[in-house]
CSV table of C-alpha atoms in Angstrom, one decimal:
chain,number,residue,atom,x,y,z
A,722,UNK,CA,-103.8,22.7,19.5
A,723,UNK,CA,-104.7,22.0,15.8
A,724,UNK,CA,-107.8,20.1,15.1
A,725,UNK,CA,-107.7,17.8,12.1
A,726,UNK,CA,-110.8,18.0,9.8
A,727,UNK,CA,-111.4,14.4,9.1
A,728,UNK,CA,-114.1,12.3,7.3
A,729,UNK,CA,-114.9,8.6,7.6
A,730,UNK,CA,-115.5,6.4,4.6
A,731,UNK,CA,-117.5,3.3,5.6
A,732,UNK,CA,-120.0,3.0,8.5
A,733,UNK,CA,-119.8,-0.6,9.3
A,734,UNK,CA,-119.4,-2.2,12.7
A,735,UNK,CA,-115.8,-1.2,13.3
A,736,UNK,CA,-116.7,2.5,12.6
A,737,UNK,CA,-119.9,2.3,14.7
A,738,UNK,CA,-118.2,0.7,17.7
A,739,UNK,CA,-114.8,2.2,17.5
A,740,UNK,CA,-113.7,4.8,15.0
A,741,UNK,CA,-116.6,7.3,14.9
A,742,UNK,CA,-117.2,7.3,18.7
A,743,UNK,CA,-113.5,7.6,19.3
A,744,UNK,CA,-113.2,10.6,16.9
A,745,UNK,CA,-116.0,12.3,18.7
A,746,UNK,CA,-114.4,11.5,22.0
A,747,UNK,CA,-111.2,13.1,20.8
A,748,UNK,CA,-112.9,16.3,19.7
A,749,UNK,CA,-110.0,18.4,20.8
A,750,UNK,CA,-107.9,16.7,18.2
A,751,UNK,CA,-110.4,15.9,15.4
A,752,UNK,CA,-113.3,17.7,13.8
A,753,UNK,CA,-115.5,15.0,12.2
A,754,UNK,CA,-116.8,16.6,9.0
A,755,UNK,CA,-118.9,13.7,7.7
A,756,UNK,CA,-119.4,10.0,7.1
A,757,UNK,CA,-119.8,8.4,3.7
A,758,UNK,CA,-121.6,5.0,3.1
A,759,UNK,CA,-123.8,3.6,0.3
A,760,UNK,CA,-126.2,2.2,3.0
A,761,UNK,CA,-129.2,4.5,3.5
A,762,UNK,CA,-129.8,2.8,6.9
A,763,UNK,CA,-126.3,3.6,8.0
A,764,UNK,CA,-126.5,7.2,6.8
A,765,UNK,CA,-129.8,7.7,8.5
A,766,UNK,CA,-128.4,6.4,11.8
A,767,UNK,CA,-125.6,9.1,11.8
A,768,UNK,CA,-127.6,11.9,10.3
A,769,UNK,CA,-130.1,11.5,13.0
A,770,UNK,CA,-127.3,12.2,15.4
A,771,UNK,CA,-126.2,15.4,13.8
A,772,UNK,CA,-123.4,14.1,11.6
A,773,UNK,CA,-123.3,15.0,7.9
A,774,UNK,CA,-123.6,11.9,5.6
A,775,UNK,CA,-122.8,11.2,2.0
A,776,UNK,CA,-123.7,8.3,-0.2
A,777,UNK,CA,-120.4,8.3,-2.1
A,778,UNK,CA,-116.9,9.1,-0.8
A,779,UNK,CA,-116.3,11.4,-3.7
A,780,UNK,CA,-118.9,13.8,-2.3
A,781,UNK,CA,-116.9,14.1,0.9
A,782,UNK,CA,-114.0,15.6,-1.0
A,783,UNK,CA,-116.0,18.7,-1.8
A,784,UNK,CA,-115.8,19.5,2.0
A,785,UNK,CA,-112.9,21.2,3.7
A,786,UNK,CA,-110.7,18.3,4.9
A,787,UNK,CA,-107.3,17.5,6.2
A,788,UNK,CA,-107.6,13.7,6.4
A,789,UNK,CA,-109.7,10.7,5.6
A,790,UNK,CA,-110.3,7.6,7.7
A,791,UNK,CA,-110.9,4.6,5.5
A,792,UNK,CA,-113.1,1.8,6.9
A,793,UNK,CA,-114.8,0.7,3.7
A,794,UNK,CA,-114.8,-2.9,2.4
A,795,UNK,CA,-111.2,-4.0,1.9
A,796,UNK,CA,-111.1,-4.0,-1.8
A,797,UNK,CA,-111.7,-0.2,-1.9
A,798,UNK,CA,-109.0,0.8,0.6
A,799,UNK,CA,-106.3,1.4,-2.0
A,800,UNK,CA,-108.6,3.2,-4.4
A,801,UNK,CA,-109.8,5.6,-1.7
A,802,UNK,CA,-106.3,6.1,-0.4
A,803,UNK,CA,-105.1,7.1,-3.8
A,804,UNK,CA,-108.0,9.5,-4.3
A,805,UNK,CA,-107.3,11.1,-0.9
A,806,UNK,CA,-103.6,11.5,-1.6
A,807,UNK,CA,-104.3,13.0,-5.0
A,808,UNK,CA,-106.3,15.7,-3.2
A,809,UNK,CA,-103.5,16.4,-0.6
A,810,UNK,CA,-105.2,14.6,2.3
A,811,UNK,CA,-103.6,12.6,5.0
A,812,UNK,CA,-104.8,8.9,5.2
A,813,UNK,CA,-105.7,6.6,8.0
A,814,UNK,CA,-106.7,3.2,6.5
A,815,UNK,CA,-108.0,0.1,8.2
A,816,UNK,CA,-106.1,-3.0,7.4
A,817,UNK,CA,-105.4,-4.5,4.9
A,818,UNK,CA,-104.3,-1.3,3.1
A,819,UNK,CA,-104.1,-3.3,-0.1
A,820,UNK,CA,-103.8,-7.0,-1.2
A,821,UNK,CA,-100.8,-6.8,-3.5
A,822,UNK,CA,-97.2,-5.6,-3.4
A,823,UNK,CA,-97.8,-3.8,-6.7
A,824,UNK,CA,-100.6,-1.8,-5.0
A,825,UNK,CA,-98.4,-1.1,-2.0
A,826,UNK,CA,-95.6,0.3,-4.2
A,827,UNK,CA,-98.0,2.5,-6.1
A,828,UNK,CA,-99.3,3.9,-2.8
A,829,UNK,CA,-95.7,4.5,-1.6
A,830,UNK,CA,-95.1,6.6,-4.7
A,831,UNK,CA,-98.4,8.5,-4.2
A,832,UNK,CA,-97.6,9.2,-0.6
A,833,UNK,CA,-94.1,10.4,-1.4
A,834,UNK,CA,-95.4,12.7,-4.1
A,835,UNK,CA,-98.0,14.2,-1.8
A,836,UNK,CA,-95.8,14.3,1.3
A,837,UNK,CA,-98.8,13.3,3.4
A,838,UNK,CA,-99.1,10.9,6.3
A,839,UNK,CA,-100.4,7.4,5.6
A,840,UNK,CA,-101.0,5.2,8.7
A,841,UNK,CA,-102.5,1.7,8.6
A,842,UNK,CA,-104.9,0.7,11.3
A,843,UNK,CA,-102.9,-2.0,13.1
A,844,UNK,CA,-104.1,-1.0,16.6
A,845,UNK,CA,-102.2,-3.8,18.4
A,846,UNK,CA,-98.9,-1.9,17.9
A,847,UNK,CA,-100.5,0.8,20.2
A,848,UNK,CA,-101.6,-1.7,22.9
A,849,UNK,CA,-99.9,-0.8,26.2
A,850,UNK,CA,-98.9,-4.4,27.0
A,851,UNK,CA,-97.7,-5.0,23.5
A,852,UNK,CA,-95.4,-2.0,23.9
A,853,UNK,CA,-94.2,-3.4,27.2
A,854,UNK,CA,-93.5,-6.8,25.7
A,855,UNK,CA,-91.2,-5.1,23.1
A,856,UNK,CA,-89.3,-3.6,26.0
A,857,UNK,CA,-89.0,-6.9,27.8
A,858,UNK,CA,-87.8,-9.0,24.9
A,859,UNK,CA,-84.0,-9.7,24.5
A,860,UNK,CA,-82.6,-7.5,21.7
A,861,UNK,CA,-80.7,-10.3,20.0
A,862,UNK,CA,-83.2,-13.2,19.9
A,863,UNK,CA,-80.7,-15.6,21.5
A,864,UNK,CA,-82.5,-18.8,22.6
A,865,UNK,CA,-85.7,-18.1,20.6
A,866,UNK,CA,-87.2,-21.5,19.6
A,867,UNK,CA,-90.8,-20.8,18.6
A,868,UNK,CA,-93.3,-18.0,18.0
A,869,UNK,CA,-96.9,-19.2,18.1
A,870,UNK,CA,-100.0,-17.3,17.0
A,871,UNK,CA,-103.4,-18.8,17.8
A,872,UNK,CA,-106.7,-17.2,17.0
A,873,UNK,CA,-110.1,-18.7,17.8
A,874,UNK,CA,-112.9,-16.4,16.5
A,875,UNK,CA,-116.7,-16.7,16.5
A,876,UNK,CA,-117.1,-13.3,14.7
A,877,UNK,CA,-118.5,-10.2,16.2
A,878,UNK,CA,-121.9,-11.4,17.3
A,879,UNK,CA,-121.1,-12.3,21.0
A,880,UNK,CA,-119.4,-9.0,21.6
A,881,UNK,CA,-121.6,-6.3,20.0
A,882,UNK,CA,-125.0,-7.2,21.7
A,883,UNK,CA,-124.3,-4.8,24.6
A,884,UNK,CA,-122.9,-2.0,22.4
A,885,UNK,CA,-126.2,-0.2,22.0
A,886,UNK,CA,-128.0,0.4,18.8
A,887,UNK,CA,-126.0,-0.9,15.8
A,888,UNK,CA,-127.1,-0.7,12.2
A,889,UNK,CA,-126.5,-3.5,9.7
A,890,UNK,CA,-125.9,-2.3,6.2
A,891,UNK,CA,-128.3,-4.8,4.6
A,892,UNK,CA,-129.6,-2.3,2.0
A,893,UNK,CA,-126.5,-2.1,-0.2
A,894,UNK,CA,-127.5,-2.1,-3.9
A,895,UNK,CA,-127.0,-5.5,-5.6
A,896,UNK,CA,-124.9,-4.0,-8.4
A,897,UNK,CA,-122.5,-2.4,-5.9
A,898,UNK,CA,-122.1,-5.7,-4.1
A,899,UNK,CA,-121.3,-7.5,-7.4
A,900,UNK,CA,-118.8,-4.7,-8.3
A,901,UNK,CA,-117.1,-5.2,-4.9
A,902,UNK,CA,-116.8,-8.9,-5.3
A,903,UNK,CA,-115.3,-8.6,-8.8
A,904,UNK,CA,-112.8,-6.0,-7.6
A,905,UNK,CA,-111.8,-8.2,-4.7
A,906,UNK,CA,-111.3,-11.2,-7.0
A,907,UNK,CA,-109.1,-9.2,-9.4
A,908,UNK,CA,-107.0,-7.8,-6.6
A,909,UNK,CA,-106.4,-11.3,-5.1
A,910,UNK,CA,-105.4,-12.6,-8.5
A,911,UNK,CA,-103.0,-9.7,-8.9
A,912,UNK,CA,-101.6,-10.4,-5.4
A,913,UNK,CA,-101.0,-14.1,-6.1
A,914,UNK,CA,-100.1,-14.0,-9.8
A,915,UNK,CA,-102.4,-16.8,-10.8
A,916,UNK,CA,-106.0,-17.8,-11.0
A,917,UNK,CA,-107.5,-18.8,-7.7
A,918,UNK,CA,-110.2,-21.1,-6.5
A,919,UNK,CA,-113.0,-20.3,-4.0
A,920,UNK,CA,-111.1,-21.6,-1.0
A,921,UNK,CA,-108.0,-19.5,-1.7
A,922,UNK,CA,-110.2,-16.5,-2.3
A,923,UNK,CA,-111.9,-16.9,1.1
A,924,UNK,CA,-108.7,-17.9,2.9
A,925,UNK,CA,-106.6,-15.1,1.5
A,926,UNK,CA,-109.2,-12.4,2.1
A,927,UNK,CA,-110.6,-13.8,5.4
A,928,UNK,CA,-108.3,-15.7,7.8
A,929,UNK,CA,-105.1,-14.3,6.4
A,930,UNK,CA,-105.8,-10.7,5.3
A,931,UNK,CA,-108.7,-9.8,7.7
A,932,UNK,CA,-107.6,-11.6,10.9
A,933,UNK,CA,-104.1,-13.0,11.0
A,934,UNK,CA,-102.7,-9.9,9.3
A,935,UNK,CA,-103.0,-8.1,12.7
A,936,UNK,CA,-100.9,-10.8,14.4
A,937,UNK,CA,-98.5,-10.9,11.5
A,938,UNK,CA,-97.9,-7.2,11.8
A,939,UNK,CA,-97.5,-7.5,15.6
A,940,UNK,CA,-95.0,-10.3,15.3
A,941,UNK,CA,-93.1,-8.4,12.6
A,942,UNK,CA,-92.8,-5.6,15.2
A,943,UNK,CA,-91.5,-8.1,17.8
A,944,UNK,CA,-89.0,-9.5,15.4
A,945,UNK,CA,-87.8,-6.0,14.6
A,946,UNK,CA,-87.2,-5.5,18.4
A,947,UNK,CA,-85.0,-8.6,18.4
A,948,UNK,CA,-83.2,-7.6,15.2
A,949,UNK,CA,-84.6,-10.7,13.4
A,950,UNK,CA,-86.4,-11.3,10.1
A,951,UNK,CA,-88.3,-14.1,8.5
A,952,UNK,CA,-86.9,-16.6,6.1
A,953,UNK,CA,-88.6,-19.3,4.0
A,954,UNK,CA,-92.2,-20.5,4.4
A,955,UNK,CA,-92.2,-24.2,5.5
A,956,UNK,CA,-96.0,-24.8,5.1
A,957,UNK,CA,-99.4,-23.3,4.8
A,958,UNK,CA,-103.0,-24.5,4.4
A,959,UNK,CA,-106.6,-23.3,4.1
A,960,UNK,CA,-109.2,-25.7,5.4
A,961,UNK,CA,-112.9,-25.8,6.3
A,962,UNK,CA,-113.8,-24.3,2.9
A,963,UNK,CA,-111.2,-21.6,3.3
A,964,UNK,CA,-112.7,-20.3,6.6
A,965,UNK,CA,-109.7,-21.5,8.6
A,966,UNK,CA,-106.0,-21.2,7.9
A,967,UNK,CA,-102.5,-21.9,9.2
A,968,UNK,CA,-98.9,-21.3,8.2
A,969,UNK,CA,-95.4,-21.6,9.3
A,970,UNK,CA,-92.2,-19.7,8.5
A,971,UNK,CA,-88.6,-20.0,9.6
A,972,UNK,CA,-86.8,-17.1,11.4
A,973,UNK,CA,-83.7,-16.0,9.6
A,974,UNK,CA,-80.3,-16.4,11.4
A,975,UNK,CA,-82.1,-18.1,14.3
A,976,UNK,CA,-83.0,-21.8,14.7
A,977,UNK,CA,-86.6,-21.0,15.3
A,978,UNK,CA,-90.0,-21.3,13.7
A,979,UNK,CA,-93.0,-19.1,13.6
A,980,UNK,CA,-96.3,-20.8,13.3
A,981,UNK,CA,-99.8,-19.3,13.1
A,982,UNK,CA,-103.4,-20.6,13.0
A,983,UNK,CA,-106.8,-19.1,12.7
A,984,UNK,CA,-109.9,-21.1,13.5
A,985,UNK,CA,-113.4,-19.9,12.8
A,986,UNK,CA,-115.9,-21.3,15.3
A,987,UNK,CA,-119.1,-19.3,14.5
A,988,UNK,CA,-121.4,-21.0,17.0
A,989,UNK,CA,-119.2,-20.7,20.1
A,990,UNK,CA,-119.4,-17.4,22.0
A,991,UNK,CA,-115.7,-17.4,22.9
A,992,UNK,CA,-112.8,-15.5,21.5
A,993,UNK,CA,-109.1,-16.3,22.0
A,994,UNK,CA,-106.1,-14.7,20.5
A,995,UNK,CA,-102.6,-15.3,21.8
A,996,UNK,CA,-99.0,-14.6,20.6
A,997,UNK,CA,-96.5,-16.7,22.5
A,998,UNK,CA,-92.7,-16.5,22.3
A,999,UNK,CA,-90.7,-19.5,23.6
A,1000,UNK,CA,-87.1,-19.1,24.6
A,1001,UNK,CA,-84.6,-21.5,26.2
A,1002,UNK,CA,-85.3,-20.1,29.7
A,1003,UNK,CA,-88.4,-18.0,29.3
A,1004,UNK,CA,-91.9,-17.8,27.7
A,1005,UNK,CA,-93.9,-14.7,26.9
A,1006,UNK,CA,-97.7,-14.9,26.4
A,1007,UNK,CA,-99.7,-11.9,25.1
A,1008,UNK,CA,-103.4,-12.5,25.1
A,1009,UNK,CA,-105.8,-10.1,23.3
A,1010,UNK,CA,-109.5,-9.7,23.9
A,1011,UNK,CA,-112.0,-9.5,21.0
A,1012,UNK,CA,-111.4,-6.3,19.0
A,1013,UNK,CA,-115.0,-5.4,19.5
A,1014,UNK,CA,-114.6,-5.2,23.3
A,1015,UNK,CA,-113.5,-2.1,25.1
A,1016,UNK,CA,-112.1,-1.9,28.6
A,1017,UNK,CA,-110.7,-5.5,28.4
A,1018,UNK,CA,-107.0,-5.1,28.8
A,1019,UNK,CA,-104.5,-7.3,27.0
A,1020,UNK,CA,-102.8,-9.8,29.3
A,1021,UNK,CA,-99.0,-10.2,29.3
A,1022,UNK,CA,-97.7,-13.2,31.2
A,1023,UNK,CA,-93.9,-14.0,31.5
A,1024,UNK,CA,-92.4,-17.2,32.8
A,1025,UNK,CA,-88.7,-17.2,33.6
A,1026,UNK,CA,-86.6,-20.1,35.0
A,1027,UNK,CA,-83.4,-19.7,37.0
A,1028,UNK,CA,-82.1,-23.2,37.5
A,1029,UNK,CA,-84.9,-24.9,39.6
A,1030,UNK,CA,-86.8,-21.7,40.4
A,1031,UNK,CA,-89.7,-20.8,38.2
A,1032,UNK,CA,-91.1,-17.3,38.3
A,1033,UNK,CA,-94.5,-16.4,36.7
A,1034,UNK,CA,-95.3,-12.7,36.3
A,1035,UNK,CA,-98.5,-11.1,35.0
A,1036,UNK,CA,-98.1,-7.5,33.8
A,1037,UNK,CA,-100.7,-4.8,33.3
A,1038,UNK,CA,-99.2,-1.7,31.7
A,1039,UNK,CA,-102.3,0.4,31.6
A,1040,UNK,CA,-106.0,0.5,30.6
A,1041,UNK,CA,-105.7,2.8,27.6
A,1042,UNK,CA,-107.5,1.7,24.5
A,1043,UNK,CA,-105.4,0.8,21.5
A,1044,UNK,CA,-108.1,2.1,19.1
A,1045,UNK,CA,-107.9,5.5,20.7
A,1046,UNK,CA,-104.1,5.6,21.0
A,1047,UNK,CA,-103.7,4.8,17.3
A,1048,UNK,CA,-105.9,7.9,16.4
A,1049,UNK,CA,-103.8,10.0,18.8
A,1050,UNK,CA,-100.7,8.7,17.1
A,1051,UNK,CA,-102.1,9.6,13.7
A,1052,UNK,CA,-102.9,13.2,15.0
A,1053,UNK,CA,-99.3,13.5,16.3
A,1054,UNK,CA,-97.8,12.4,13.0
A,1055,UNK,CA,-99.9,14.8,11.0
A,1056,UNK,CA,-99.7,17.9,13.3
A,1057,UNK,CA,-96.3,17.4,15.1
A,1058,UNK,CA,-94.3,15.4,12.6
A,1059,UNK,CA,-94.0,12.5,15.0
A,1060,UNK,CA,-92.8,9.2,13.5
A,1061,UNK,CA,-95.5,7.2,11.8
A,1062,UNK,CA,-96.3,3.9,13.4
A,1063,UNK,CA,-97.6,1.3,10.8
A,1064,UNK,CA,-96.4,2.7,7.5
A,1065,UNK,CA,-97.2,1.5,4.0
A,1066,UNK,CA,-93.8,-0.3,4.1
A,1067,UNK,CA,-95.0,-2.2,7.2
A,1068,UNK,CA,-98.2,-3.2,5.5
A,1069,UNK,CA,-96.2,-4.3,2.4
A,1070,UNK,CA,-94.1,-6.6,4.5
A,1071,UNK,CA,-97.2,-8.2,6.0
A,1072,UNK,CA,-98.9,-8.7,2.7
A,1073,UNK,CA,-95.6,-10.1,1.2
A,1074,UNK,CA,-95.6,-12.8,3.9
A,1075,UNK,CA,-99.3,-13.6,3.3
A,1076,UNK,CA,-98.6,-13.9,-0.5
A,1077,UNK,CA,-95.6,-16.2,0.3
A,1078,UNK,CA,-97.8,-18.3,2.6
A,1079,UNK,CA,-100.6,-18.5,-0.1
A,1080,UNK,CA,-98.0,-19.6,-2.7
A,1081,UNK,CA,-97.2,-22.6,-0.6
A,1082,UNK,CA,-100.8,-23.9,-0.5
A,1083,UNK,CA,-101.2,-27.0,-2.6
């Protein structure tokens, strides 16, 4: 069994809670060569545990590597992916892979030239109950009336208190923070083709590209199962100073609407995320736990009516962790040539919809 020599760029919460522990757990598949982060605190945390650390991701490329896992701030994802592909490395990148369609097209060219695997970290596509939902859905979408996405999010704080010692990267140099903000602004302008205000910047990068992008990708997978595609955007808005967002889009060749909403409630220790599909005679509800919680399975509930008889069924397809399964999928694509789940093209489709939604905000 081939072990992939992999490095991690970015040692924030998602790396500390999920990616790095999972790579170490999957030590028959992966050899964790090192972790790069500009935070001295974060580097000390991992070096004290016997993991090589680097202050700049460029230093990692001097090591013997097969792949890189990108979990840096979003505005650096595309840059690091290009640098890795130029060096002949496979790429696993957290979402969003990039903000603009132009960046996505450039990454497609770089991937095709390098002939390497690029997988985007949409873990929901590897969720056992999400996979089951795809099997249960009708293949033609007949009777579909509404797809609803609702996310209520307080942030990570209620769900990481029990995770053990976690390190906040609160020692990043000020000039690097400023550089990251400027880069993010430039990329959002490139994605939207116009100057943007503060609410659009926050809404595009936060509610849309950091949270709802997961659900957008998941719904795109469900639409693919039903041989359906999206049509025109019917409305979108950012509100609460750009910390909350909604949007709606028609489903092509089907008299149905897809609506989505994200609400930030930072002082309420409760997380809710649900994708619902409403048909003439059935309803499917998929409820996700906070992404910072392990061993909390997603719930799949299906209601079906046959004349006067109503049947409610709750499914549990397994307790495997989606974050672990996506790494196993990455390994299988790299070493066995298995089909890549969550390609650059998938990410491009997601960001195109987000750009279309943003274009409809007055």
